[in-house]
Coordinates of C-alpha atoms in Angstrom, one line a residue:
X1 CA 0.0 0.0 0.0
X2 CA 2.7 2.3 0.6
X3 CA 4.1 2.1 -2.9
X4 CA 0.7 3.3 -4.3
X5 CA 0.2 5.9 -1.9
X6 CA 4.1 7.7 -2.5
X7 CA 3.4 7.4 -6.2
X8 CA -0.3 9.0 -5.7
X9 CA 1.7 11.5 -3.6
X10 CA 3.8 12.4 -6.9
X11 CA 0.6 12.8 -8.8
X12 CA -0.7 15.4 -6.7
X13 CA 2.2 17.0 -6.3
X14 CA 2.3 17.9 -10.0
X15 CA -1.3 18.5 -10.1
X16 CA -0.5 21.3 -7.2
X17 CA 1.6 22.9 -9.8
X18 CA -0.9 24.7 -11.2
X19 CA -2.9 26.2 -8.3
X20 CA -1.8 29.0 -5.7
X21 CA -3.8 27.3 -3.1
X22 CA -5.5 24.0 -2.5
X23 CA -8.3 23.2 0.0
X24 CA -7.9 19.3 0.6
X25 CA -10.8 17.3 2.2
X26 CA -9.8 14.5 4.4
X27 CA -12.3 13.0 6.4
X28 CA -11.1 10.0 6.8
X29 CA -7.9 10.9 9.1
X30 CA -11.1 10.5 11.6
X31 CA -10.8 6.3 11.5
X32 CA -8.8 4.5 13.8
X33 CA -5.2 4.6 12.3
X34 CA -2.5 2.4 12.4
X35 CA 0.9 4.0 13.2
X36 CA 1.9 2.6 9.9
X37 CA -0.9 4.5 8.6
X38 CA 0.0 7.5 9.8
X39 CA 3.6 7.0 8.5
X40 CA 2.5 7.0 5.3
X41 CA 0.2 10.2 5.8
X42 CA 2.8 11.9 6.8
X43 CA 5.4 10.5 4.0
X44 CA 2.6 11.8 1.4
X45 CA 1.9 14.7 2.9
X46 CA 5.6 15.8 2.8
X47 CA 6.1 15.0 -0.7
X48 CA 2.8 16.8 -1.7
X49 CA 3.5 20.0 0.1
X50 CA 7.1 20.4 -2.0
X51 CA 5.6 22.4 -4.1
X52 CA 5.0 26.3 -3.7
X53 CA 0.8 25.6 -3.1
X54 CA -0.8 26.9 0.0
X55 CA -2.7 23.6 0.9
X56 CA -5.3 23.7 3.5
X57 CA -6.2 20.5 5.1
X58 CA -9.5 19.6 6.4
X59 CA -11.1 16.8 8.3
X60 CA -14.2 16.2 9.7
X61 CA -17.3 14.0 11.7
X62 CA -15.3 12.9 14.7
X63 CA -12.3 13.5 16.6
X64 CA -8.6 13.4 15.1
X65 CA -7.1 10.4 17.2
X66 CA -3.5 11.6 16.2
X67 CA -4.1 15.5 16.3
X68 CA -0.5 16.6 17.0
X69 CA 1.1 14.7 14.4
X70 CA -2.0 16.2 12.2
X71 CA -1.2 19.3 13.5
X72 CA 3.0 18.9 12.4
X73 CA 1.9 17.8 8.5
X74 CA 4.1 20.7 6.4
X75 CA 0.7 22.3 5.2
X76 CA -0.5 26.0 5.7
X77 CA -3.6 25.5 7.4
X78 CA -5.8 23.1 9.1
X79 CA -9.7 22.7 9.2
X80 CA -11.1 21.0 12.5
X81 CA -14.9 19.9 13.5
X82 CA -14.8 21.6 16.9
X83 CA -18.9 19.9 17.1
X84 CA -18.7 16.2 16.1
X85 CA -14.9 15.9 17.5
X86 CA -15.4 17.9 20.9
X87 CA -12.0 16.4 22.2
X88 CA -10.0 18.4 18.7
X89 CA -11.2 21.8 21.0
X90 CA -9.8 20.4 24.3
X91 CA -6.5 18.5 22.7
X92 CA -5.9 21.6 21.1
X93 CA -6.3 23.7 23.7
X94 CA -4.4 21.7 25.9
X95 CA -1.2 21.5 23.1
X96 CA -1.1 25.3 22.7
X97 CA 0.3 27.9 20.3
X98 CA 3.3 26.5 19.1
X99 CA 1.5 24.0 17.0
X100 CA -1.0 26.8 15.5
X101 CA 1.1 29.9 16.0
X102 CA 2.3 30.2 11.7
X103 CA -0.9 28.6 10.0
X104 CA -4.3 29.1 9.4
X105 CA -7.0 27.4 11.4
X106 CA -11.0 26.8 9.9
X107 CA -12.7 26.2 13.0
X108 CA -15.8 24.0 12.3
X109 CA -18.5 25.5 14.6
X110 CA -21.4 24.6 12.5
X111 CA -23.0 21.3 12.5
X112 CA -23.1 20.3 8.9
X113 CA -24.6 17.1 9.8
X114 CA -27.8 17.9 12.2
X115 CA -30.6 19.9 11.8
X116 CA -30.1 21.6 15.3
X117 CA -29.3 25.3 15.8
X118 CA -25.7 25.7 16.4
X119 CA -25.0 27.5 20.0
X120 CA -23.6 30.6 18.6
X121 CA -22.2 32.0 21.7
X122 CA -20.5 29.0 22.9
X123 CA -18.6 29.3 19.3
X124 CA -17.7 32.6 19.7
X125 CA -16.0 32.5 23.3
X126 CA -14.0 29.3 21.8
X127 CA -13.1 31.1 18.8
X128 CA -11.7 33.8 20.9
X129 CA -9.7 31.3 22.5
X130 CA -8.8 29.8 19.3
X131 CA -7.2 33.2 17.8
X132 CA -5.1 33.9 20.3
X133 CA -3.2 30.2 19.1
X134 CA -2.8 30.8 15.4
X135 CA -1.7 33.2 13.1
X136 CA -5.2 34.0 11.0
X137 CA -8.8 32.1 12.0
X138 CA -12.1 31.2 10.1
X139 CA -14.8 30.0 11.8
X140 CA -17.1 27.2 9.0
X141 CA -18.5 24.9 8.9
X142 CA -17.9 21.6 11.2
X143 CA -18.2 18.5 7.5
X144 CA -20.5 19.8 4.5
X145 CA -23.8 21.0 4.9
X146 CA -24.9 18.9 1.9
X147 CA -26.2 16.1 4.4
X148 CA -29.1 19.5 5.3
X149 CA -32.2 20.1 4.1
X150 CA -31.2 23.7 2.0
X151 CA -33.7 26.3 3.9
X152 CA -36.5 26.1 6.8
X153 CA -38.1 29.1 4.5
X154 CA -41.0 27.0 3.0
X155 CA -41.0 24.3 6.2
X156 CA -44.6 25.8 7.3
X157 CA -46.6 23.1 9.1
X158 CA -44.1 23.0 11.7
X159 CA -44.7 23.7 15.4
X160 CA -43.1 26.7 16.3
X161 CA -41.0 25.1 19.1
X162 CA -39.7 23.1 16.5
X163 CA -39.1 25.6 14.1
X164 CA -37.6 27.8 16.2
X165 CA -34.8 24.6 17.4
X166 CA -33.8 24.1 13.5
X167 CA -30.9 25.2 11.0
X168 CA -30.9 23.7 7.9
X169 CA -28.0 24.9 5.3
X170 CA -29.5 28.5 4.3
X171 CA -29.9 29.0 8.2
X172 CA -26.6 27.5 8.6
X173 CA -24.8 30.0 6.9
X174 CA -26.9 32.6 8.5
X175 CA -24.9 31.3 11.8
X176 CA -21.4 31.4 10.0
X177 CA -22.0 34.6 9.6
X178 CA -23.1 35.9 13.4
X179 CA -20.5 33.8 14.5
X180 CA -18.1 35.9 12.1
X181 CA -19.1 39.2 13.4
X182 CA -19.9 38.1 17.0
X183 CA -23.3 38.7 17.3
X184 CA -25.3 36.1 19.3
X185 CA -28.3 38.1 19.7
X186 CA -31.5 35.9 18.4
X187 CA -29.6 32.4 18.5
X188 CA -30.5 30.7 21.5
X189 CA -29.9 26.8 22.1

């Protein structure tokens, strides 16, 4: 398996010749890994990053088993699911700057998985925590929000209880966006 991965590596690494900078969905880095796994990760990943591409690195729906070695992989930023993988906030907390302090974090707040409202002020005092690690910060989404329903806006034989408890992706973005500027007022758990 190794052989095919390296030359897979090389592959990319010429196709990242062409682009300034590369966003790079991995969601998989979630399983249980072997070391030997990793190894190779982190083999690839130092081939593919020989080129002059920014390459961010995203990975989502659980917990990153192996977040510090994650967190050492020569790319320019990382994108973490602070709401399916609640230990990533606490390991990472609990690492500190030097790991964060030169790249770029994408701190998945938003559920892209559930149709519950996201607690926007709980993701803004962690964000503020967050950006006093790294060198630039974007709060998105948590995995795709192409597992939602697209807008609550013609949902109209709900109770309003219930109505009022769900984000689908329209309203999810709505979120990103208070998050961005801080502004809880309206979103309630």
């Amino acid at each position: 398996f190794r052989k095919f991965a390296i030359q897979l590596s090389m592959v990319y690494k010429t196709i990242l010749q062409e682009f300034k900078t590369v966003h790079i969905d991995e969601p998989a880095f979630v399983m249980d890994l072997t070391d030997k796994e990793i190894d190779i990760i982190k083999e690839m990943y130092k081939i593919i990053s020989m080129d002059t591409a920014k390459i961010n690195l995203f990975t989502y729906y659980e917990d990153i088993d192996w977040l510090e070695d994650f967190l050492k992989l020569p790319v320019d930023g990382y994108g973490l699911d602070f709401v399916n993988g609640k230990n990533n906030l606490r390991n990472i907390l609990k690492l500190g700057a030097p790991y964060l302090k030169d790249k770029t974090l994408f701190a998945g707040f938003v559920d892209g998985v559930n149709v519950w409202k996201t607690d926007v002020k709980h993701a803004i005092i962690n964000l503020d925590y967050l950006s006093k690690m790294t060198k630039e910060i974007f709060v998105t989404n948590a995995g795709p929000l192409y597992h939602l329903p697209v807008t609550l806006e013609n949902e109209k034989n709900l109770p309003q209880y219930l109505y009022n408890s769900l984000s689908f992706a329209t309203e999810k973005l709505e979120e990103l966006s208070a998050i961005k500027n801080k502004d809880s007022i309206g979103y309630t758990k």
